[in-house]
Short mmCIF file of N, CA and C in Angstrom, two decimals:
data_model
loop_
_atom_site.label_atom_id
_atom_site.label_comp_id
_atom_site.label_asym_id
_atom_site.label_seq_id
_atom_site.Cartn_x
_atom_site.Cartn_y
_atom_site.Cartn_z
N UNK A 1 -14.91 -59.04 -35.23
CA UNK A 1 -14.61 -57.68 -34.86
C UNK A 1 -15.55 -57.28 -33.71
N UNK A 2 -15.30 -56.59 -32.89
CA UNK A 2 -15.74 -56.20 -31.45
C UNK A 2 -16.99 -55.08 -32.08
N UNK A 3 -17.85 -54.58 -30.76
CA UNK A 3 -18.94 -54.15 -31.47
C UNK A 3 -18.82 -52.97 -30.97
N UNK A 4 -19.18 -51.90 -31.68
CA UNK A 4 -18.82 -50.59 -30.72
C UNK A 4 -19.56 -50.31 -30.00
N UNK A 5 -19.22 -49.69 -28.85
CA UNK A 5 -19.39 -49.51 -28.07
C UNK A 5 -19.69 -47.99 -27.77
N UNK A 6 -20.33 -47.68 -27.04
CA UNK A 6 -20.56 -45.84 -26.57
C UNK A 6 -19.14 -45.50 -25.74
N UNK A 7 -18.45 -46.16 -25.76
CA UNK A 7 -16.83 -45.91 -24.53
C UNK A 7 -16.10 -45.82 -25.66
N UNK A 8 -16.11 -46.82 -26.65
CA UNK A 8 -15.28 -47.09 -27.78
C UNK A 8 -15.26 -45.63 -28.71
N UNK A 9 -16.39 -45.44 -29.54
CA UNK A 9 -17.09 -44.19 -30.07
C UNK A 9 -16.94 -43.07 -29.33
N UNK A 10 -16.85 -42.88 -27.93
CA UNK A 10 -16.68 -41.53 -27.75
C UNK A 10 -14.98 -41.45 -27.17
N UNK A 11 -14.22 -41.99 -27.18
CA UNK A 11 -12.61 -42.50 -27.44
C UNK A 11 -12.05 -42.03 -28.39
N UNK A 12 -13.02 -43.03 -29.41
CA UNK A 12 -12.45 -42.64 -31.49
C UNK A 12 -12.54 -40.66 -31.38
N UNK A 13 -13.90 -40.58 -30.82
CA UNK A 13 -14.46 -39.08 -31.41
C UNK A 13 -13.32 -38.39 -30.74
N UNK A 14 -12.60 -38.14 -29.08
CA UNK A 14 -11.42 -37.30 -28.43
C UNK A 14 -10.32 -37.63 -29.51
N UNK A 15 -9.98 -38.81 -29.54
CA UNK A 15 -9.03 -38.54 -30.41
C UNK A 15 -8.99 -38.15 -31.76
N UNK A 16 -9.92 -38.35 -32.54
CA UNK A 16 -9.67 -37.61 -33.61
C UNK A 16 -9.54 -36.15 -33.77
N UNK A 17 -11.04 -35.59 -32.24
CA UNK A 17 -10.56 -34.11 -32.11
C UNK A 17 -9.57 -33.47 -31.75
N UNK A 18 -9.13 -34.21 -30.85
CA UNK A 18 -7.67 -33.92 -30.18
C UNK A 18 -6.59 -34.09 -31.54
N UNK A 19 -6.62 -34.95 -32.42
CA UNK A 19 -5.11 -34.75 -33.40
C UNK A 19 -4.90 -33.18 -33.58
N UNK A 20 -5.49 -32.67 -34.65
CA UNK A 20 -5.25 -31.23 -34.76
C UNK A 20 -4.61 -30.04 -33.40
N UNK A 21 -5.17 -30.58 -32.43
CA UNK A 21 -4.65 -29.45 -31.43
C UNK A 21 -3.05 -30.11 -31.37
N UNK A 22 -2.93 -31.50 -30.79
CA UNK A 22 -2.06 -32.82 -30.74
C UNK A 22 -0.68 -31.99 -31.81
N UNK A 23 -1.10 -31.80 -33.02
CA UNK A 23 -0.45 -31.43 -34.04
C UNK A 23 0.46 -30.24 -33.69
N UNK A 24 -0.68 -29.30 -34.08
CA UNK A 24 -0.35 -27.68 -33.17
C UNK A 24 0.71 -27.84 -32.02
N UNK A 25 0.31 -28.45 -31.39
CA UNK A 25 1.21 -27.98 -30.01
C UNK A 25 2.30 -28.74 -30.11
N UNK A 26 2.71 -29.73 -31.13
CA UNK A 26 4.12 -30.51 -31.36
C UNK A 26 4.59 -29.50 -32.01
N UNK A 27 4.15 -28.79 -32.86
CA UNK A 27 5.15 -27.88 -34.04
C UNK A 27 5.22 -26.66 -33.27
N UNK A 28 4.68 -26.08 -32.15
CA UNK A 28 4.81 -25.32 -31.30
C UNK A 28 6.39 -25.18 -30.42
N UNK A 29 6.18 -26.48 -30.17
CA UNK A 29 7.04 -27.19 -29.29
C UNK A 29 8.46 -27.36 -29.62
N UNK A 30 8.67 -27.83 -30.84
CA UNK A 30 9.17 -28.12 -32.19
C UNK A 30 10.19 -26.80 -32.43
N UNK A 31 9.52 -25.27 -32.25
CA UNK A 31 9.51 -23.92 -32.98
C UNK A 31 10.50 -23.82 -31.85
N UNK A 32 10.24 -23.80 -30.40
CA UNK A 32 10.18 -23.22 -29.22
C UNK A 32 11.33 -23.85 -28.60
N UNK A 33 12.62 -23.62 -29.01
CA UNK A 33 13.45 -24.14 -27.63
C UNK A 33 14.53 -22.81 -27.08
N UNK A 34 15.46 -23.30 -26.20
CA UNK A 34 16.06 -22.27 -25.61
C UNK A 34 16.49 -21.17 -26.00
N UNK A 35 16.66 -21.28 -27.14
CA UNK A 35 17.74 -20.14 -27.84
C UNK A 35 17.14 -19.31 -28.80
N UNK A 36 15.69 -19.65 -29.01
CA UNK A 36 14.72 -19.32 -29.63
C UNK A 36 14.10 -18.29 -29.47
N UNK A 37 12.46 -17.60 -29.91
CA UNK A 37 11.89 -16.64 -30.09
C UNK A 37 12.17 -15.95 -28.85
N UNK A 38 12.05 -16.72 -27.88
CA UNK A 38 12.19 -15.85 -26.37
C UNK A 38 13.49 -15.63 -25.69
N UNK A 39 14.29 -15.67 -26.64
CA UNK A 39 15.83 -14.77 -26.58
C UNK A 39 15.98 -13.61 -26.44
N UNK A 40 16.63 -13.01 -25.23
CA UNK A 40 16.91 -11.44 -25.25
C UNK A 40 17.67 -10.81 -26.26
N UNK A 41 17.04 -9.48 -26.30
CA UNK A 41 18.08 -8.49 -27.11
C UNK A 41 19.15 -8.54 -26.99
N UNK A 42 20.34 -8.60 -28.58
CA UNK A 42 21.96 -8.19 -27.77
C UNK A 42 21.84 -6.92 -27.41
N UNK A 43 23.11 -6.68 -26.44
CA UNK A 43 23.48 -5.31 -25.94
C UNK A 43 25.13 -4.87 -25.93
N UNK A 44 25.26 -4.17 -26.12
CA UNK A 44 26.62 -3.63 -26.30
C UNK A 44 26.84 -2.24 -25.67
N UNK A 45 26.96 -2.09 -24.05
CA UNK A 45 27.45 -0.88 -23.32
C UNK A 45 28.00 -0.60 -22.65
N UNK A 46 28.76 0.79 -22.14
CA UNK A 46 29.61 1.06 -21.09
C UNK A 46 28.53 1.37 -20.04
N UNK A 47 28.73 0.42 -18.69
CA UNK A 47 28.04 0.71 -17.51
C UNK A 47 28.93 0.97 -16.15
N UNK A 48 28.93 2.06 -16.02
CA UNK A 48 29.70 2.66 -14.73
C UNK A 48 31.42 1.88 -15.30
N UNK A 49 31.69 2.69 -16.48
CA UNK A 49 32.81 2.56 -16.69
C UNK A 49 32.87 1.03 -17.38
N UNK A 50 32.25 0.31 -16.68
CA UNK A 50 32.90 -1.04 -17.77
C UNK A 50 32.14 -1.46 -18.69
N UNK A 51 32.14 -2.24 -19.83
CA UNK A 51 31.71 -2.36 -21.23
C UNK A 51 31.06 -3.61 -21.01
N UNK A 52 30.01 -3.80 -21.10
CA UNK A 52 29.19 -5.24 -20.90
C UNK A 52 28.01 -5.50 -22.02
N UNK A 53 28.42 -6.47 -22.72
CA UNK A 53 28.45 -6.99 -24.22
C UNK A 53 26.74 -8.14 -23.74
N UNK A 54 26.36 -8.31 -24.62
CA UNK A 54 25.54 -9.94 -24.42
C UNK A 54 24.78 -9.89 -25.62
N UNK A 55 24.74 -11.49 -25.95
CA UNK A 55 24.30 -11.94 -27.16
C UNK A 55 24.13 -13.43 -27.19
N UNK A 56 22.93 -13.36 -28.71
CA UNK A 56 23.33 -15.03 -28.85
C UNK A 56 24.48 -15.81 -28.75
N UNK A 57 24.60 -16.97 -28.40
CA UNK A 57 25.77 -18.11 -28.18
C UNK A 57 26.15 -18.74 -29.05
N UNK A 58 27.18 -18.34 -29.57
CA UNK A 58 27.58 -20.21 -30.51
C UNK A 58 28.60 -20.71 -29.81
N UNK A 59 28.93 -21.96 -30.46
CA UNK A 59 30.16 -22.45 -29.72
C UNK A 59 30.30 -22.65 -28.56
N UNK A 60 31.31 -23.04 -28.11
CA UNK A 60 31.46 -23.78 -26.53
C UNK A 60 31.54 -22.21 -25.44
N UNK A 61 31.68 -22.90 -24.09
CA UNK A 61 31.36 -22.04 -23.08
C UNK A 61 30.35 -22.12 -22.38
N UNK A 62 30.02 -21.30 -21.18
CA UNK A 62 29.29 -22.03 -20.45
C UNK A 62 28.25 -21.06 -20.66
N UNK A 63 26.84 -21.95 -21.59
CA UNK A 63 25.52 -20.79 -22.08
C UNK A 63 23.79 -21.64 -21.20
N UNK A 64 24.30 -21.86 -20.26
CA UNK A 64 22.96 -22.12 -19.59
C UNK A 64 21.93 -20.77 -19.50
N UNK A 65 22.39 -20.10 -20.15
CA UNK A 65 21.39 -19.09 -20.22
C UNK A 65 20.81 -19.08 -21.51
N UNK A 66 20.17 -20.03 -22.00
CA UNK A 66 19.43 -20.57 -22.96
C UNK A 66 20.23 -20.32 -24.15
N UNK A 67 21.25 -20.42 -24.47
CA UNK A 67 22.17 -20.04 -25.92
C UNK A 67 22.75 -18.34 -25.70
N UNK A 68 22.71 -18.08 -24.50
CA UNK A 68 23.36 -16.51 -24.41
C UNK A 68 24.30 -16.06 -24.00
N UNK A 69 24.98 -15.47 -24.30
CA UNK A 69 26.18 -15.51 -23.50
C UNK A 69 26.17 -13.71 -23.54
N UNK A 70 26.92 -13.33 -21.77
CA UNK A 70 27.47 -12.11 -21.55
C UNK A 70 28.90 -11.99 -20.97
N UNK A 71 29.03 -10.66 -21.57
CA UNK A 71 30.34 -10.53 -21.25
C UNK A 71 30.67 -9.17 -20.62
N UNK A 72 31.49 -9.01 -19.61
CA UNK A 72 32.01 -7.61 -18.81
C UNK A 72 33.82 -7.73 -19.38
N UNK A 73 33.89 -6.59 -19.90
CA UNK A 73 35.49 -6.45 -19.79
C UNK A 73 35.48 -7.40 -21.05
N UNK A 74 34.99 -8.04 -21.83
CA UNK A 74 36.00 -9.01 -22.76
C UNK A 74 35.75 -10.19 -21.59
N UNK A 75 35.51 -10.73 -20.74
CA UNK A 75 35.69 -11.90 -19.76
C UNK A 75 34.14 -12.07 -20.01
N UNK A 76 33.88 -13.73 -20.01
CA UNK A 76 32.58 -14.41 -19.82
C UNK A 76 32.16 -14.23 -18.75
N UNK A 77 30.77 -13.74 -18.62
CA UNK A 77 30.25 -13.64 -17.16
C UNK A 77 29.15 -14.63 -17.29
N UNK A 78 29.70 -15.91 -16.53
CA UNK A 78 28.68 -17.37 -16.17
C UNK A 78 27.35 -16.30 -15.95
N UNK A 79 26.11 -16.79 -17.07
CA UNK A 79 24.87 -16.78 -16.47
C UNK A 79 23.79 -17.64 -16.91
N UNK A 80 22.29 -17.82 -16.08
CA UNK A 80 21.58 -18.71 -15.92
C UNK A 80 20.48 -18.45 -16.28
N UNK A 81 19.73 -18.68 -17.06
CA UNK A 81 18.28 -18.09 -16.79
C UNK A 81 16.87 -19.44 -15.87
N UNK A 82 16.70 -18.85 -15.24
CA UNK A 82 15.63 -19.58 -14.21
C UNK A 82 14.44 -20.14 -14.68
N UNK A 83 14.30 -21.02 -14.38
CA UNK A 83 12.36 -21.36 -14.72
C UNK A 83 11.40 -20.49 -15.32
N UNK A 84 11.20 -19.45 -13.67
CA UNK A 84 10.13 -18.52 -14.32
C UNK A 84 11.09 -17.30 -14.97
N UNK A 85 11.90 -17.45 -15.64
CA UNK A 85 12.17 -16.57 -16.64
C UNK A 85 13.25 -15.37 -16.56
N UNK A 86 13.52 -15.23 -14.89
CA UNK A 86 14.66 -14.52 -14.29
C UNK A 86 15.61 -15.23 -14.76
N UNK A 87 17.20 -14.27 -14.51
CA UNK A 87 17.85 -14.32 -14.76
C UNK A 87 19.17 -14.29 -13.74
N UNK A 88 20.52 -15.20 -13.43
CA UNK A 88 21.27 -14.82 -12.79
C UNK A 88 22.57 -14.95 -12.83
N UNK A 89 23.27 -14.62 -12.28
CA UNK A 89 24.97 -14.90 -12.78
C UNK A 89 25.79 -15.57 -11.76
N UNK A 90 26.81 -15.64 -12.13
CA UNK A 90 28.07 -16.57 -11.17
C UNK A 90 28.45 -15.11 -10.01
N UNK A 91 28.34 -14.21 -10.60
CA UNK A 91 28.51 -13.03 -9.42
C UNK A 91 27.69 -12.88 -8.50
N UNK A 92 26.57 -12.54 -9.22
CA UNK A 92 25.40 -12.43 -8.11
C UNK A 92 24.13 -13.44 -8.28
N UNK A 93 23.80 -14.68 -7.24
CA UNK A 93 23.83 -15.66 -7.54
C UNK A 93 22.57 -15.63 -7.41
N UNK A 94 22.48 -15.11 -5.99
CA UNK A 94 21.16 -14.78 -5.07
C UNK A 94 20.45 -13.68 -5.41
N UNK A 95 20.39 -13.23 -6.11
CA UNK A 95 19.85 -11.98 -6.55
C UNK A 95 19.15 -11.83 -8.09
N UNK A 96 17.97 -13.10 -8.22
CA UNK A 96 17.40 -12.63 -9.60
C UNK A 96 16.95 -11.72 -9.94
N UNK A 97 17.67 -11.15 -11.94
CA UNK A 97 17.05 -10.03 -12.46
C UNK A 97 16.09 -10.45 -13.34
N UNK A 98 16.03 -9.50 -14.42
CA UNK A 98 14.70 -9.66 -15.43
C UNK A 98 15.34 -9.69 -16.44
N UNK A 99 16.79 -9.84 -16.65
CA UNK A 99 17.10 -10.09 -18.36
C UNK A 99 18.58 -10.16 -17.92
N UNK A 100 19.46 -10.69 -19.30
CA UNK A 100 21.20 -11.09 -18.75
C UNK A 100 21.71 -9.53 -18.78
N UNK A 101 20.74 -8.42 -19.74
CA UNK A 101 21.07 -6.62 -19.09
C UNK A 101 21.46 -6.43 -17.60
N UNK A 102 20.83 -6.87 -17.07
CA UNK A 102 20.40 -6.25 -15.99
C UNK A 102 21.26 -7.30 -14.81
N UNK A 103 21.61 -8.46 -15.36
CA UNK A 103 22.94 -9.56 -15.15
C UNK A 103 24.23 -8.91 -14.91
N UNK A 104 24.35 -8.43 -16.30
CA UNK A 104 25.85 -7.66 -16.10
C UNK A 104 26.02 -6.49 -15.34
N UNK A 105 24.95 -5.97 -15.38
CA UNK A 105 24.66 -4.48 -14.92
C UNK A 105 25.07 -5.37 -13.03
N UNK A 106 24.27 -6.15 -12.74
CA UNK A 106 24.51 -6.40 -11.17
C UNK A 106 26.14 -6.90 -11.20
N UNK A 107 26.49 -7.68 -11.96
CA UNK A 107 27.98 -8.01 -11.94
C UNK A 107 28.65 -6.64 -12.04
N UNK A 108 28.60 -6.16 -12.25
CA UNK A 108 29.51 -4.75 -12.33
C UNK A 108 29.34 -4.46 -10.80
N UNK A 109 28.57 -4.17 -10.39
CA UNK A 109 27.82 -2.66 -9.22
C UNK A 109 28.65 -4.04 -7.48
N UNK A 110 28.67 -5.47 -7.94
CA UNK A 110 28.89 -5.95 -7.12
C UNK A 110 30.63 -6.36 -7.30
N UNK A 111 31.33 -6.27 -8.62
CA UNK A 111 32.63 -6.58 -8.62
C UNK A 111 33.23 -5.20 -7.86
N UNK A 112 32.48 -4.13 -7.90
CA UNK A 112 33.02 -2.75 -7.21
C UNK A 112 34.37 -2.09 -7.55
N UNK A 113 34.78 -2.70 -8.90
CA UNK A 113 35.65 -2.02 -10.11
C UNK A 113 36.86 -3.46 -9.90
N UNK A 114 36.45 -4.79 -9.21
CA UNK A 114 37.30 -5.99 -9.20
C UNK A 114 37.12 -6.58 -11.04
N UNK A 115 38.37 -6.83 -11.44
CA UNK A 115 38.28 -7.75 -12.70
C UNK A 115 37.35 -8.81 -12.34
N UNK A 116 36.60 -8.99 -13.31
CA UNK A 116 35.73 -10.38 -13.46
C UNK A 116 36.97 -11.62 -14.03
N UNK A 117 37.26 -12.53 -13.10
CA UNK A 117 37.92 -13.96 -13.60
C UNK A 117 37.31 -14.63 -14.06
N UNK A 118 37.69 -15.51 -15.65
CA UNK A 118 36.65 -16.04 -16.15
C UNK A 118 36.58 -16.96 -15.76
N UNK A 119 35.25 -17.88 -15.51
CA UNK A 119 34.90 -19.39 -15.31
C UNK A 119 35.23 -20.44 -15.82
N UNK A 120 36.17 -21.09 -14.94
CA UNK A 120 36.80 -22.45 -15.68
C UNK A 120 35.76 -23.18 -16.64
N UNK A 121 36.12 -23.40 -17.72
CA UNK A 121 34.84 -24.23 -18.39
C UNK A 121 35.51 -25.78 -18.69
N UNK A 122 34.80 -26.73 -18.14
CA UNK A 122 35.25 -27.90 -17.94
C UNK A 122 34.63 -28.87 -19.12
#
């Protein structure tokens, strides 16, 4: 058996301290995915006349917005949520908001009273 070493011994010692954090941050990780704690509020309102719905996702459709889905009119309004945490839609693409609220709210103000067509989902 090899002889320990001061490289060896202070190796053993990180890793053993490190398991516990190691641990922690898998069941963190584990807790934490898209559709999870950091899911927006549903909403259910009339905005400048049209009714724009959003909520958790089940089922098929297109929910790249971490398990969320919104809706204007009864029609799916494609949306995305971004890296750092913005939010955007198939309407207004270029224009990140701060939640899929504030998504529909821009899909409205930019359809300018046009029906939303829903997104082929392939």
């Amino acid at each position: 058996m090899p002889e320990l070493s001061r490289r060896r011994a202070l190796a053993a010692a990180a890793v053993v301290a490190g398991a516990p954090l190691a641990a922690a941050t898998a069941a963190r990780a584990a807790d934490h995915h898209h559709d999870s704690p950091g899911s927006p509020a549903p909403f259910d309102e009339v905005y400048r006349g049209r009714r724009i719905q959003g909520r958790a996702a089940t089922g098929s459709g297109h929910h790249h917005g971490g398990g969320y889905a919104v809706y204007v009119d009864g029609a799916e309004l494609h949306v995305m949520r971004n890296a750092d945490g913005t939010w955007i839609s198939v309407v207004s693409h270029y224009d990140p908001v701060p939640d899929p609220r504030a998504a529909a709210r821009a899909a409205v103000d930019e359809l300018q009273g046009a029906r939303l067509v829903p997104f082929p989902a392939d």
